Coordinates of N, CA, C and O in Angstrom, one line a residue:
M1406 N 0.8 -1.2 0.0 CA 0.0 0.0 0.0 C 0.9 1.3 0.0 O 0.5 2.2 -0.6
R1407 N 2.0 1.2 0.7 CA 2.9 2.4 0.8 C 3.4 2.7 -0.6 O 3.6 3.9 -0.9
W1408 N 3.7 1.7 -1.4 CA 4.2 2.0 -2.8 C 3.2 2.8 -3.6 O 3.5 3.7 -4.3
H1409 N 1.9 2.5 -3.5 CA 0.8 3.2 -4.2 C 0.7 4.6 -3.7 O 0.4 5.5 -4.4
L1410 N 0.8 4.8 -2.4 CA 0.6 6.1 -1.8 C 1.8 7.0 -2.1 O 1.7 8.2 -2.2
G1411 N 3.0 6.4 -2.3 CA 4.2 7.2 -2.6 C 4.3 7.6 -4.1 O 5.0 8.5 -4.4
R1412 N 3.5 7.0 -4.9 CA 3.5 7.3 -6.3 C 2.7 8.7 -6.5 O 1.8 8.9 -5.9
K1413 N 3.2 9.4 -7.5 CA 2.6 10.7 -7.8 C 1.8 10.6 -9.1 O 2.0 11.4 -10.0
T1414 N 0.9 9.7 -9.1 CA 0.1 9.5 -10.4 C -0.8 10.7 -10.7 O -1.0 11.0 -11.9
G1415 N -1.3 11.3 -9.7 CA -2.1 12.5 -10.0 C -1.3 13.6 -10.6 O -1.8 14.3 -11.6
E1416 N -0.1 13.8 -10.2 CA 0.8 14.8 -10.8 C 1.1 14.5 -12.2 O 1.1 15.3 -13.1
V1417 N 1.4 13.2 -12.4 CA 1.7 12.8 -13.8 C 0.5 12.9 -14.7 O 0.7 13.4 -15.9
L1418 N -0.7 12.6 -14.2 CA -1.8 12.7 -15.1 C -2.1 14.2 -15.3 O -2.5 14.6 -16.4
R1419 N -1.9 15.1 -14.4 CA -2.1 16.5 -14.6 C -1.2 17.1 -15.6 O -1.6 17.8 -16.5
I1420 N 0.1 16.7 -15.5 CA 1.1 17.1 -16.5 C 0.8 16.6 -17.9 O 0.8 17.3 -18.9
M1421 N 0.3 15.3 -18.0 CA 0.0 14.8 -19.3 C -1.3 15.5 -19.9 O -1.3 15.8 -21.1
D1422 N -2.2 15.8 -19.0 CA -3.4 16.5 -19.5 C -3.1 17.9 -20.0 O -3.6 18.4 -21.0
R1423 N -2.2 18.6 -19.2 CA -1.8 19.9 -19.7 C -1.0 19.9 -21.0 O -1.2 20.7 -21.9
G1424 N -0.2 18.8 -21.2 CA 0.5 18.6 -22.4 C -0.4 18.4 -23.6 O -0.2 19.0 -24.7
T1425 N -1.4 17.5 -23.4 CA -2.3 17.2 -24.5 C -3.2 18.5 -24.8 O -3.5 18.7 -26.0
D1426 N -3.6 19.2 -23.8 CA -4.3 20.5 -24.0 C -3.5 21.5 -24.8 O -4.0 22.1 -25.7
S1427 N -2.2 21.6 -24.5 CA -1.3 22.5 -25.2 C -1.2 22.1 -26.7 O -1.2 23.0 -27.6
I1428 N -1.0 20.8 -26.9 CA -0.9 20.3 -28.3 C -2.2 20.6 -29.1 O -2.1 21.1 -30.2
N1429 N -3.3 20.4 -28.4 CA -4.6 20.6 -29.1 C -4.7 22.1 -29.4 O -5.2 22.5 -30.5
N1430 N -4.4 23.0 -28.5 CA -4.5 24.4 -28.7 C -3.6 24.9 -29.8 O -3.9 25.7 -30.7
L1431 N -2.4 24.3 -29.9 CA -1.4 24.7 -30.9 C -1.9 24.2 -32.3 O -1.9 25.0 -33.2
L1432 N -2.4 23.0 -32.4 CA -2.9 22.5 -33.7 C -4.1 23.3 -34.1 O -4.3 23.7 -35.3
N1433 N -5.0 23.7 -33.2 CA -6.2 24.5 -33.5 C -5.7 25.9 -34.0 O -6.3 26.4 -35.0
Y1434 N -4.7 26.5 -33.4 CA -4.2 27.8 -33.8 C -3.6 27.7 -35.2 O -3.9 28.6 -36.0
I1435 N -2.8 26.7 -35.4 CA -2.2 26.6 -36.7 C -3.3 26.3 -37.8 O -3.3 26.9 -38.9
L1436 N -4.2 25.4 -37.5 CA -5.2 25.0 -38.5 C -6.2 26.1 -38.8 O -6.6 26.3 -40.0
F1437 N -6.6 26.9 -37.8 CA -7.7 27.8 -38.0 C -7.3 29.3 -38.0 O -8.1 30.2 -38.3
S1438 N -6.0 29.6 -37.8 CA -5.5 31.0 -37.8 C -4.4 31.1 -38.8 O -4.5 32.0 -39.7
I1439 N -3.3 30.4 -38.6 CA -2.1 30.6 -39.4 C -2.3 30.1 -40.9 O -2.0 30.8 -41.8
L1440 N -2.8 28.9 -41.0 CA -3.0 28.3 -42.4 C -3.9 29.1 -43.2 O -3.6 29.4 -44.4
P1441 N -5.1 29.5 -42.7 CA -6.0 30.4 -43.6 C -5.4 31.7 -44.0 O -5.6 32.2 -45.1
T1442 N -4.6 32.3 -43.1 CA -3.9 33.5 -43.4 C -2.9 33.3 -44.5 O -2.8 34.1 -45.4
I1443 N -2.1 32.3 -44.4 CA -1.1 32.0 -45.5 C -1.8 31.7 -46.8 O -1.4 32.3 -47.9
I1444 N -2.9 31.0 -46.8 CA -3.7 30.7 -48.0 C -4.3 32.0 -48.6 O -4.2 32.2 -49.8
D1445 N -4.8 32.8 -47.7 CA -5.4 34.1 -48.1 C -4.3 35.0 -48.8 O -4.6 35.6 -49.9
I1446 N -3.1 35.0 -48.3 CA -2.0 35.8 -48.9 C -1.7 35.3 -50.2 O -1.5 36.0 -51.2
I1447 N -1.5 34.0 -50.3 CA -1.2 33.3 -51.6 C -2.2 33.6 -52.7 O -1.9 34.0 -53.8
V1448 N -3.5 33.4 -52.3 CA -4.6 33.7 -53.3 C -4.6 35.1 -53.7 O -4.7 35.4 -54.9
A1449 N -4.4 36.1 -52.8 CA -4.5 37.5 -53.1 C -3.3 37.8 -54.0 O -3.5 38.6 -55.0
V1450 N -2.1 37.4 -53.7 CA -1.0 37.7 -54.6 C -1.1 37.1 -56.0 O -0.9 37.7 -57.0
L1451 N -1.6 35.8 -56.0 CA -1.8 35.2 -57.3 C -2.9 35.9 -58.1 O -2.7 36.1 -59.4
F1452 N -3.9 36.4 -57.5 CA -5.0 37.1 -58.2 C -4.4 38.4 -58.7 O -4.7 38.8 -59.9
F1453 N -3.7 39.2 -57.9 CA -3.2 40.4 -58.4 C -2.1 40.3 -59.5 O -2.0 41.1 -60.4
I1454 N -1.3 39.2 -59.4 CA -0.4 38.9 -60.5 C -1.1 38.6 -61.8 O -0.7 39.1 -62.9
S1455 N -2.2 37.7 -61.7 CA -2.9 37.3 -62.9 C -3.7 38.5 -63.5 O -3.9 38.6 -64.7
A1456 N -4.3 39.3 -62.6 CA -5.2 40.3 -63.1 C -4.5 41.6 -63.5 O -4.9 42.2 -64.5
F1457 N -3.3 41.9 -62.9 CA -2.6 43.1 -63.3 C -1.2 42.7 -63.7 O -1.0 42.4 -64.9
N1458 N -0.2 42.8 -62.9 CA 1.1 42.3 -63.2 C 1.8 42.0 -61.9 O 1.3 42.1 -60.8
K1459 N 3.1 41.5 -62.1 CA 3.8 41.0 -60.9 C 4.1 42.1 -59.9 O 4.3 41.8 -58.7
W1460 N 4.2 43.4 -60.3 CA 4.4 44.5 -59.3 C 3.3 44.6 -58.3 O 3.5 44.9 -57.2
F1461 N 2.0 44.5 -58.8 CA 0.9 44.6 -57.9 C 0.9 43.4 -57.0 O 0.5 43.6 -55.8
G1462 N 1.2 42.3 -57.5 CA 1.3 41.1 -56.6 C 2.4 41.3 -55.5 O 2.2 41.0 -54.3
L1463 N 3.5 41.9 -55.9 CA 4.6 42.2 -54.9 C 4.1 43.2 -53.9 O 4.4 43.1 -52.7
I1464 N 3.4 44.3 -54.4 CA 2.9 45.3 -53.5 C 2.0 44.7 -52.4 O 2.0 45.0 -51.2
V1465 N 1.1 43.8 -52.9 CA 0.1 43.2 -52.0 C 0.8 42.3 -51.0 O 0.6 42.3 -49.8
F1466 N 1.8 41.5 -51.5 CA 2.6 40.6 -50.6 C 3.3 41.4 -49.5 O 3.3 41.1 -48.3
V1467 N 4.0 42.5 -49.9 CA 4.8 43.3 -49.0 C 3.9 44.0 -48.0 O 4.1 44.0 -46.8
T1468 N 2.7 44.5 -48.4 CA 1.8 45.1 -47.6 C 1.2 44.1 -46.5 O 1.1 44.5 -45.3
M1469 N 0.9 42.9 -46.9 CA 0.4 41.9 -46.0 C 1.4 41.5 -45.0 O 1.1 41.3 -43.8
V1470 N 2.7 41.3 -45.5 CA 3.7 40.9 -44.5 C 4.0 42.0 -43.5 O 4.1 41.8 -42.3
L1471 N 4.0 43.3 -44.0 CA 4.2 44.4 -43.0 C 3.1 44.5 -42.0 O 3.3 44.8 -40.8
Y1472 N 1.8 44.3 -42.5 CA 0.7 44.4 -41.6 C 0.7 43.3 -40.6 O 0.5 43.5 -39.4
I1473 N 1.0 42.1 -41.0 CA 1.1 41.0 -40.1 C 2.2 41.2 -39.1 O 2.0 40.9 -37.9
G1474 N 3.4 41.7 -39.5 CA 4.5 41.9 -38.6 C 4.1 43.0 -37.6 O 4.4 42.9 -36.4
K1475 N 3.5 44.1 -38.0 CA 3.1 45.1 -37.1 C 2.0 44.7 -36.2 O 2.0 45.0 -35.0
H1476 N 1.0 43.9 -36.7 CA 0.0 43.4 -35.8 C 0.5 42.4 -34.8 O 0.1 42.5 -33.6
N1477 N 1.5 41.6 -35.1 CA 2.0 40.7 -34.1 C 2.9 41.4 -33.1 O 2.9 41.0 -31.9
S1478 N 3.6 42.4 -33.5 CA 4.4 43.2 -32.6 C 3.5 43.9 -31.6 O 3.8 44.0 -30.4
N1479 N 2.4 44.4 -32.0 CA 1.4 45.1 -31.1 C 0.9 44.1 -30.1 O 0.7 44.4 -28.9
N1480 N 0.5 42.9 -30.6 CA 0.0 41.9 -29.7 C 1.0 41.4 -28.7 O 0.7 41.2 -27.5
N1481 N 2.3 41.3 -29.1 CA 3.3 40.9 -28.2 C 3.5 42.0 -27.1 O 3.7 41.6 -25.9
N1482 N 3.5 43.2 -27.5 CA 3.6 44.3 -26.5 C 2.4 44.3 -25.5 O 2.6 44.5 -24.3
I1483 N 1.2 44.1 -26.0 CA 0.0 44.0 -25.1 C 0.2 42.8 -24.2 O -0.1 42.9 -23.0
N1484 N 0.6 41.6 -24.7 CA 0.7 40.4 -23.9 C 1.8 40.6 -22.8 O 1.6 40.2 -21.7
N1485 N 2.9 41.3 -23.2 CA 4.0 41.5 -22.2 C 3.5 42.5 -21.1 O 3.8 42.3 -20.0
N1486 N 2.8 43.5 -21.5 CA 2.2 44.4 -20.5 C 1.2 43.7 -19.6 O 1.3 44.0 -18.4
N1487 N 0.4 42.9 -20.1 CA -0.6 42.1 -19.3 C 0.2 41.2 -18.3 O -0.2 41.1 -17.2
N1488 N 1.2 40.5 -18.8 CA 2.0 39.6 -18.0 C 2.7 40.4 -16.9 O 2.7 40.0 -15.7
N1489 N 3.2 41.6 -17.2 CA 3.9 42.4 -16.2 C 2.9 42.9 -15.1 O 3.2 42.9 -13.9
N1490 N 1.7 43.3 -15.6 CA 0.7 43.7 -14.6 C 0.2 42.6 -13.7 O 0.0 42.8 -12.5
N1491 N 0.1 41.4 -14.3 CA -0.3 40.2 -13.5 C 0.8 39.9 -12.5 O 0.5 39.5 -11.4
N1492 N 2.0 40.0 -12.9 CA 3.1 39.6 -12.0 C 3.2 40.6 -10.9 O 3.6 40.3 -9.7
N1493 N 2.9 41.9 -11.1 CA 3.0 42.9 -10.1 C 1.9 42.9 -9.1 O 2.0 43.5 -8.1
R1494 N 0.8 42.2 -9.5 CA -0.4 42.2 -8.6 C -0.2 41.4 -7.4 O -0.8 41.6 -6.4
Y1495 N 0.7 40.4 -7.4 CA 0.9 39.5 -6.2 C 2.0 39.9 -5.4 O 3.1 40.2 -5.7

């Protein structure tokens, strides 16, 4: 009985549950956020190349890359500020 009481099966199960939840969240984020954005950029660039010329496609591509880069940097700053505020609260 002592062997069973000394085992930390609850902790192992909690860690495994957190790991599977993290993998699930990551796959959902990739499948429903990142992949559609990449496909949208490719379709838009190909449309502008075929409808106009390669320079319009390049302009659309650069604009989307700059927008996504700026959008992500703003989100990172907001997340860092929220984390700092949460850490200072305790």
